[in-house]
Amino acid sequence: MVTTSDDVSTATREKTPTDSKRKQHMNKFGERLKSLRESKKLALAEACRLLSIPQSRLHELERGVRIPTPGQVERLEKFYQVDPGLLAALMQ
């Protein structure tokens, strides 16, 4: 069987169920994170300044395109004064 470039590009675009679930969890995490920031009436730049993180990082987390480290999750939970594990549970 000969593989064409179309076959390869189609195969690379297909998502596995794990990828799909991870994306759903990331979206939930990001939506909750943005909701917490907005409920505190903080602009993105202000939250980043208070958290001492780059604005691009928080923006990526809120959009669900970056996976946070456990340390980042813990720090965000403390900053937003939510129960420990609340944000971490959204990642599972």
CSV table of N, CA and C in Angstrom, one decimal:
chain,number,residue,atom,x,y,z
A,1,MET,N,0.8,-1.2,0.0
A,1,MET,CA,0.0,0.0,0.0
A,1,MET,C,0.9,1.2,0.0
A,2,VAL,N,0.5,2.2,-0.8
A,2,VAL,CA,1.3,3.4,-0.9
A,2,VAL,C,0.6,4.5,-0.1
A,3,THR,N,1.3,5.2,0.7
A,3,THR,CA,0.7,6.3,1.5
A,3,THR,C,0.9,7.6,0.8
A,4,THR,N,-0.1,8.3,0.6
A,4,THR,CA,0.0,9.6,0.0
A,4,THR,C,0.1,10.7,1.0
A,5,SER,N,0.4,11.9,0.6
A,5,SER,CA,0.5,13.0,1.6
A,5,SER,C,-0.9,13.3,2.1
A,6,ASP,N,-2.0,13.1,1.3
A,6,ASP,CA,-3.3,13.3,1.8
A,6,ASP,C,-3.7,12.3,3.0
A,7,ASP,N,-3.2,11.1,2.8
A,7,ASP,CA,-3.4,10.1,3.9
A,7,ASP,C,-2.7,10.5,5.2
A,8,VAL,N,-1.5,11.0,5.1
A,8,VAL,CA,-0.7,11.4,6.2
A,8,VAL,C,-1.4,12.6,6.9
A,9,SER,N,-1.8,13.6,6.1
A,9,SER,CA,-2.3,14.8,6.7
A,9,SER,C,-3.7,14.5,7.4
A,10,THR,N,-4.5,13.6,6.8
A,10,THR,CA,-5.7,13.2,7.4
A,10,THR,C,-5.5,12.5,8.7
A,11,ALA,N,-4.5,11.6,8.8
A,11,ALA,CA,-4.2,10.9,10.0
A,11,ALA,C,-3.7,11.8,11.1
A,12,THR,N,-2.9,12.8,10.8
A,12,THR,CA,-2.4,13.7,11.8
A,12,THR,C,-3.5,14.6,12.3
A,13,ARG,N,-4.6,14.8,11.6
A,13,ARG,CA,-5.6,15.7,12.0
A,13,ARG,C,-6.6,15.0,12.9
A,14,GLU,N,-6.7,13.7,12.9
A,14,GLU,CA,-7.7,12.9,13.7
A,14,GLU,C,-7.3,13.0,15.1
A,15,LYS,N,-8.3,13.2,16.0
A,15,LYS,CA,-8.1,13.3,17.4
A,15,LYS,C,-8.4,12.0,18.1
A,16,THR,N,-7.6,11.6,19.1
A,16,THR,CA,-7.9,10.4,19.8
A,16,THR,C,-8.9,10.8,20.9
A,17,PRO,N,-9.7,9.9,21.5
A,17,PRO,CA,-10.6,10.2,22.5
A,17,PRO,C,-9.9,10.9,23.7
A,18,THR,N,-8.7,10.5,24.0
A,18,THR,CA,-8.0,11.1,25.1
A,18,THR,C,-7.8,12.6,24.8
A,19,ASP,N,-7.4,12.9,23.6
A,19,ASP,CA,-7.2,14.3,23.2
A,19,ASP,C,-8.5,15.1,23.4
A,20,SER,N,-9.6,14.5,23.0
A,20,SER,CA,-10.9,15.2,23.1
A,20,SER,C,-11.2,15.5,24.5
A,21,LYS,N,-11.1,14.5,25.4
A,21,LYS,CA,-11.4,14.6,26.8
A,21,LYS,C,-10.5,15.7,27.5
A,22,ARG,N,-9.2,15.6,27.1
A,22,ARG,CA,-8.3,16.6,27.7
A,22,ARG,C,-8.7,18.0,27.3
A,23,LYS,N,-9.1,18.2,26.1
A,23,LYS,CA,-9.5,19.5,25.6
A,23,LYS,C,-10.8,20.0,26.4
A,24,GLN,N,-11.7,19.0,26.6
A,24,GLN,CA,-12.9,19.4,27.4
A,24,GLN,C,-12.5,19.8,28.8
A,25,HIS,N,-11.6,19.1,29.4
A,25,HIS,CA,-11.2,19.5,30.8
A,25,HIS,C,-10.5,20.8,30.8
A,26,MET,N,-9.7,21.0,29.8
A,26,MET,CA,-8.9,22.3,29.7
A,26,MET,C,-9.9,23.5,29.5
A,27,ASN,N,-11.0,23.2,28.7
A,27,ASN,CA,-12.0,24.3,28.5
A,27,ASN,C,-12.7,24.6,29.8
A,28,LYS,N,-13.1,23.5,30.5
A,28,LYS,CA,-13.8,23.8,31.8
A,28,LYS,C,-12.9,24.5,32.8
A,29,PHE,N,-11.6,24.1,32.8
A,29,PHE,CA,-10.7,24.8,33.7
A,29,PHE,C,-10.5,26.2,33.3
A,30,GLY,N,-10.3,26.5,32.0
A,30,GLY,CA,-10.2,27.9,31.6
A,30,GLY,C,-11.4,28.7,31.8
A,31,GLU,N,-12.6,28.2,31.6
A,31,GLU,CA,-13.8,28.9,31.8
A,31,GLU,C,-14.0,29.3,33.3
A,32,ARG,N,-13.7,28.3,34.1
A,32,ARG,CA,-13.8,28.5,35.6
A,32,ARG,C,-12.8,29.6,36.0
A,33,LEU,N,-11.6,29.5,35.5
A,33,LEU,CA,-10.5,30.4,35.9
A,33,LEU,C,-10.9,31.9,35.5
A,34,LYS,N,-11.4,32.0,34.3
A,34,LYS,CA,-11.8,33.3,33.8
A,34,LYS,C,-13.0,33.8,34.6
A,35,SER,N,-13.9,33.0,34.9
A,35,SER,CA,-15.1,33.3,35.8
A,35,SER,C,-14.6,33.8,37.1
A,36,LEU,N,-13.6,33.1,37.7
A,36,LEU,CA,-13.1,33.6,39.0
A,36,LEU,C,-12.5,34.9,38.9
A,37,ARG,N,-11.7,35.2,37.9
A,37,ARG,CA,-11.0,36.5,37.7
A,37,ARG,C,-12.1,37.6,37.6
A,38,GLU,N,-13.1,37.3,36.7
A,38,GLU,CA,-14.1,38.3,36.5
A,38,GLU,C,-15.0,38.6,37.7
A,39,SER,N,-15.2,37.5,38.5
A,39,SER,CA,-16.0,37.7,39.7
A,39,SER,C,-15.3,38.6,40.7
A,40,LYS,N,-13.9,38.7,40.6
A,40,LYS,CA,-13.1,39.5,41.5
A,40,LYS,C,-13.0,40.9,40.8
A,41,LYS,N,-13.6,41.1,39.7
A,41,LYS,CA,-13.5,42.3,38.9
A,41,LYS,C,-12.1,42.7,38.6
A,42,LEU,N,-11.3,41.7,38.2
A,42,LEU,CA,-9.9,42.0,37.9
A,42,LEU,C,-9.7,41.9,36.4
A,43,ALA,N,-9.0,42.9,35.8
A,43,ALA,CA,-8.6,42.8,34.4
A,43,ALA,C,-7.5,41.7,34.3
A,44,LEU,N,-7.3,41.2,33.2
A,44,LEU,CA,-6.2,40.2,33.0
A,44,LEU,C,-4.9,40.7,33.4
A,45,ALA,N,-4.5,41.9,33.0
A,45,ALA,CA,-3.2,42.4,33.4
A,45,ALA,C,-3.1,42.6,34.9
A,46,GLU,N,-4.1,43.0,35.6
A,46,GLU,CA,-4.1,43.2,37.0
A,46,GLU,C,-3.9,41.9,37.7
A,47,ALA,N,-4.6,40.9,37.3
A,47,ALA,CA,-4.5,39.5,37.9
A,47,ALA,C,-3.1,39.0,37.7
A,48,CYS,N,-2.6,39.2,36.6
A,48,CYS,CA,-1.2,38.7,36.3
A,48,CYS,C,-0.2,39.4,37.2
A,49,ARG,N,-0.4,40.7,37.3
A,49,ARG,CA,0.6,41.5,38.2
A,49,ARG,C,0.5,41.0,39.6
A,50,LEU,N,-0.7,40.7,40.1
A,50,LEU,CA,-0.8,40.2,41.5
A,50,LEU,C,-0.3,38.8,41.6
A,51,LEU,N,-0.4,38.0,40.6
A,51,LEU,CA,0.0,36.6,40.6
A,51,LEU,C,1.5,36.5,40.2
A,52,SER,N,2.1,37.6,39.7
A,52,SER,CA,3.5,37.6,39.2
A,52,SER,C,3.7,36.5,38.1
A,53,ILE,N,2.8,36.5,37.2
A,53,ILE,CA,2.9,35.6,36.0
A,53,ILE,C,2.8,36.4,34.8
A,54,PRO,N,3.3,36.0,33.7
A,54,PRO,CA,3.1,36.7,32.4
A,54,PRO,C,1.7,36.7,32.0
A,55,GLN,N,1.3,37.8,31.4
A,55,GLN,CA,-0.1,37.9,30.9
A,55,GLN,C,-0.5,36.8,29.9
A,56,SER,N,0.5,36.5,29.1
A,56,SER,CA,0.3,35.5,28.0
A,56,SER,C,0.0,34.1,28.7
A,57,ARG,N,0.6,33.8,29.8
A,57,ARG,CA,0.4,32.5,30.4
A,57,ARG,C,-1.1,32.4,31.0
A,58,LEU,N,-1.5,33.5,31.7
A,58,LEU,CA,-2.9,33.4,32.2
A,58,LEU,C,-3.9,33.4,31.1
A,59,HIS,N,-3.6,34.1,30.0
A,59,HIS,CA,-4.5,34.2,28.9
A,59,HIS,C,-4.6,32.8,28.3
A,60,GLU,N,-3.5,32.1,28.1
A,60,GLU,CA,-3.5,30.7,27.6
A,60,GLU,C,-4.2,29.8,28.5
A,61,LEU,N,-4.1,29.9,29.8
A,61,LEU,CA,-4.8,29.0,30.7
A,61,LEU,C,-6.3,29.3,30.6
A,62,GLU,N,-6.7,30.5,30.5
A,62,GLU,CA,-8.1,30.8,30.5
A,62,GLU,C,-8.7,30.4,29.1
A,63,ARG,N,-8.0,30.4,28.1
A,63,ARG,CA,-8.4,29.9,26.8
A,63,ARG,C,-8.4,28.4,26.7
A,64,GLY,N,-7.7,27.7,27.6
A,64,GLY,CA,-7.7,26.3,27.6
A,64,GLY,C,-6.6,25.7,26.6
A,65,VAL,N,-5.6,26.5,26.3
A,65,VAL,CA,-4.6,26.0,25.3
A,65,VAL,C,-3.3,25.7,26.1
A,66,ARG,N,-3.2,25.9,27.3
A,66,ARG,CA,-2.0,25.6,28.1
A,66,ARG,C,-2.4,24.7,29.3
A,67,ILE,N,-1.7,23.7,29.5
A,67,ILE,CA,-1.9,22.8,30.7
A,67,ILE,C,-1.2,23.4,31.9
A,68,PRO,N,-1.9,23.7,33.0
A,68,PRO,CA,-1.1,24.2,34.1
A,68,PRO,C,-0.4,23.1,34.9
A,69,THR,N,0.7,23.5,35.5
A,69,THR,CA,1.4,22.6,36.4
A,69,THR,C,0.6,22.5,37.7
A,70,PRO,N,0.9,21.5,38.5
A,70,PRO,CA,0.2,21.3,39.8
A,70,PRO,C,0.5,22.6,40.7
A,71,GLY,N,1.7,23.1,40.6
A,71,GLY,CA,2.0,24.3,41.4
A,71,GLY,C,1.2,25.5,41.0
A,72,GLN,N,1.0,25.6,39.7
A,72,GLN,CA,0.2,26.8,39.2
A,72,GLN,C,-1.2,26.6,39.6
A,73,VAL,N,-1.8,25.4,39.6
A,73,VAL,CA,-3.2,25.2,40.0
A,73,VAL,C,-3.3,25.6,41.5
A,74,GLU,N,-2.4,25.1,42.3
A,74,GLU,CA,-2.4,25.4,43.7
A,74,GLU,C,-2.3,26.9,44.0
A,75,ARG,N,-1.5,27.5,43.3
A,75,ARG,CA,-1.3,29.0,43.4
A,75,ARG,C,-2.6,29.7,43.0
A,76,LEU,N,-3.2,29.3,41.9
A,76,LEU,CA,-4.4,30.0,41.5
A,76,LEU,C,-5.6,29.7,42.5
A,77,GLU,N,-5.6,28.5,43.0
A,77,GLU,CA,-6.7,28.2,44.1
A,77,GLU,C,-6.5,29.1,45.3
A,78,LYS,N,-5.3,29.3,45.7
A,78,LYS,CA,-5.0,30.2,46.9
A,78,LYS,C,-5.3,31.6,46.5
A,79,PHE,N,-4.9,32.1,45.3
A,79,PHE,CA,-5.1,33.5,44.9
A,79,PHE,C,-6.6,33.8,44.9
A,80,TYR,N,-7.4,32.9,44.3
A,80,TYR,CA,-8.8,33.1,44.1
A,80,TYR,C,-9.6,32.6,45.3
A,81,GLN,N,-9.0,32.1,46.3
A,81,GLN,CA,-9.6,31.7,47.6
A,81,GLN,C,-10.7,30.7,47.4
A,82,VAL,N,-10.4,29.7,46.6
A,82,VAL,CA,-11.3,28.6,46.4
A,82,VAL,C,-10.8,27.4,47.2
A,83,ASP,N,-11.7,26.4,47.4
A,83,ASP,CA,-11.3,25.2,48.1
A,83,ASP,C,-10.1,24.5,47.4
A,84,PRO,N,-9.2,24.0,48.2
A,84,PRO,CA,-8.0,23.3,47.6
A,84,PRO,C,-8.6,22.1,46.8
A,85,GLY,N,-8.1,21.9,45.6
A,85,GLY,CA,-8.6,20.8,44.8
A,85,GLY,C,-9.7,21.2,43.8
A,86,LEU,N,-10.3,22.3,44.0
A,86,LEU,CA,-11.5,22.7,43.2
A,86,LEU,C,-11.1,22.8,41.7
A,87,LEU,N,-10.0,23.6,41.4
A,87,LEU,CA,-9.5,23.7,40.1
A,87,LEU,C,-8.9,22.5,39.6
A,88,ALA,N,-8.1,21.8,40.4
A,88,ALA,CA,-7.4,20.6,40.1
A,88,ALA,C,-8.4,19.5,39.6
A,89,ALA,N,-9.6,19.5,40.3
A,89,ALA,CA,-10.6,18.5,39.9
A,89,ALA,C,-11.1,18.7,38.5
A,90,LEU,N,-11.1,19.9,38.0
A,90,LEU,CA,-11.5,20.2,36.6
A,90,LEU,C,-10.6,19.6,35.6
A,91,MET,N,-9.4,19.3,36.0
A,91,MET,CA,-8.4,18.8,35.1
A,91,MET,C,-8.4,17.3,34.9
A,92,GLN,N,-9.2,16.6,35.7
A,92,GLN,CA,-9.3,15.1,35.7
A,92,GLN,C,-10.3,14.6,34.8
